[in-house]
C-alpha positions as semicolon CSV with decimal commas, in nm:
position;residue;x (nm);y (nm);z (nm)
1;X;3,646;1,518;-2,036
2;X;3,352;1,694;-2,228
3;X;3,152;1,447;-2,412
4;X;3,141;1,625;-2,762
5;X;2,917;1,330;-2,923
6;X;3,219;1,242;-3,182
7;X;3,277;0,878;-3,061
8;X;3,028;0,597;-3,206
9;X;2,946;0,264;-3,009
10;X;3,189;-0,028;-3,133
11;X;3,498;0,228;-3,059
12;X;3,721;0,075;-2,812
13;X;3,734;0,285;-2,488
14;X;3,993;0,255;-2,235
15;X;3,913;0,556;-2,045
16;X;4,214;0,819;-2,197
17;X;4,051;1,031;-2,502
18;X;4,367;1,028;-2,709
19;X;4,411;0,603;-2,708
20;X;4,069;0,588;-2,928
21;X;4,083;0,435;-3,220
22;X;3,810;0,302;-3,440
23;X;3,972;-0,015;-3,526
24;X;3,707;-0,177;-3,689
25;X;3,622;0,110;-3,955
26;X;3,492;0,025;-4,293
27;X;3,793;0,171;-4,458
28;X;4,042;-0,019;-4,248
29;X;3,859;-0,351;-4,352
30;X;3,858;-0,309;-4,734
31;X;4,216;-0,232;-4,732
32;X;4,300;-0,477;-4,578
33;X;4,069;-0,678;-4,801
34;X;4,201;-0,493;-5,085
35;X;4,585;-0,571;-4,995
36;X;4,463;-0,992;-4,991
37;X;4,317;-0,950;-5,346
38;X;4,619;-0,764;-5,449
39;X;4,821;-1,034;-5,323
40;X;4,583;-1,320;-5,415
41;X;4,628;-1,166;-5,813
42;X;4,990;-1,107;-5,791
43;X;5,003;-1,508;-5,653
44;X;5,196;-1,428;-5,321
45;X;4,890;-1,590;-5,155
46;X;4,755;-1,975;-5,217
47;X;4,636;-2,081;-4,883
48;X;4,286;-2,052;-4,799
49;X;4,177;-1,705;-4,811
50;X;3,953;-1,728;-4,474
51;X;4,272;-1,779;-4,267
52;X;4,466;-1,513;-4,426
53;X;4,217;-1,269;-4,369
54;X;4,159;-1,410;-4,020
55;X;4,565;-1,362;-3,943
56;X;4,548;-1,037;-4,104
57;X;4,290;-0,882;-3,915
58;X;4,398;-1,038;-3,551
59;X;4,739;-0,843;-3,634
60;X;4,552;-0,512;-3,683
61;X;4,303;-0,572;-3,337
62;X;3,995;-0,624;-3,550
63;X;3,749;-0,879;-3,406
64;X;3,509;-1,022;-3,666
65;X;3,270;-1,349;-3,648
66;X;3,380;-1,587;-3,888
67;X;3,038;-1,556;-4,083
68;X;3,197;-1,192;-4,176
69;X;3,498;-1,341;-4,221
70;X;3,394;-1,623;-4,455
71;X;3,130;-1,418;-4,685
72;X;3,409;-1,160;-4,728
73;X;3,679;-1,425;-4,855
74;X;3,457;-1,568;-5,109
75;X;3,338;-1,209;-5,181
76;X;3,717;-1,189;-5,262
77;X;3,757;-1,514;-5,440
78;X;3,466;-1,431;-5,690
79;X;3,619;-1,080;-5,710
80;X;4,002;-1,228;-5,817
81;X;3,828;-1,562;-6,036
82;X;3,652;-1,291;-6,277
């Protein structure tokens, strides 16, 4: 295994090159914040927007404090209110 400086600290690493995955990537994030707005405007979602995103990003293996997890909910409530 050459080390080709393409991986970033955060990435998890179990030791086989082709099983990384950057699970926690920006882009992976906003869509799933994207998909809960989506769903918050088309009223498919009422509970409390914290928990959905919390359930939401468990499924896809992405670990984030709850501070992150609150500020981007109400990010997304004043985002859908407007």
């Amino acid at each position: 295994m050459s080390d080709s400086g393409a991986y970033t600290a955060g990435v998890p690493f179990d030791g086989d090159d082709d099983d990384l995955v950057d699970v926690s990537s920006p882009e992976t994030i906003e869509s799933i914040a994207e998909d809960v707005r989506d769903d918050i405007r088309l009223g498919h979602i009422q509970d409390d927007v914290s928990h959905v995103l919390e359930e939401r990003f468990r499924k896809a293996g992405i670990n984030l404090r709850p501070e992150e997890i609150d500020d981007l909910a109400e990010e997304i409530e004043r985002d859908v209110s407007i």
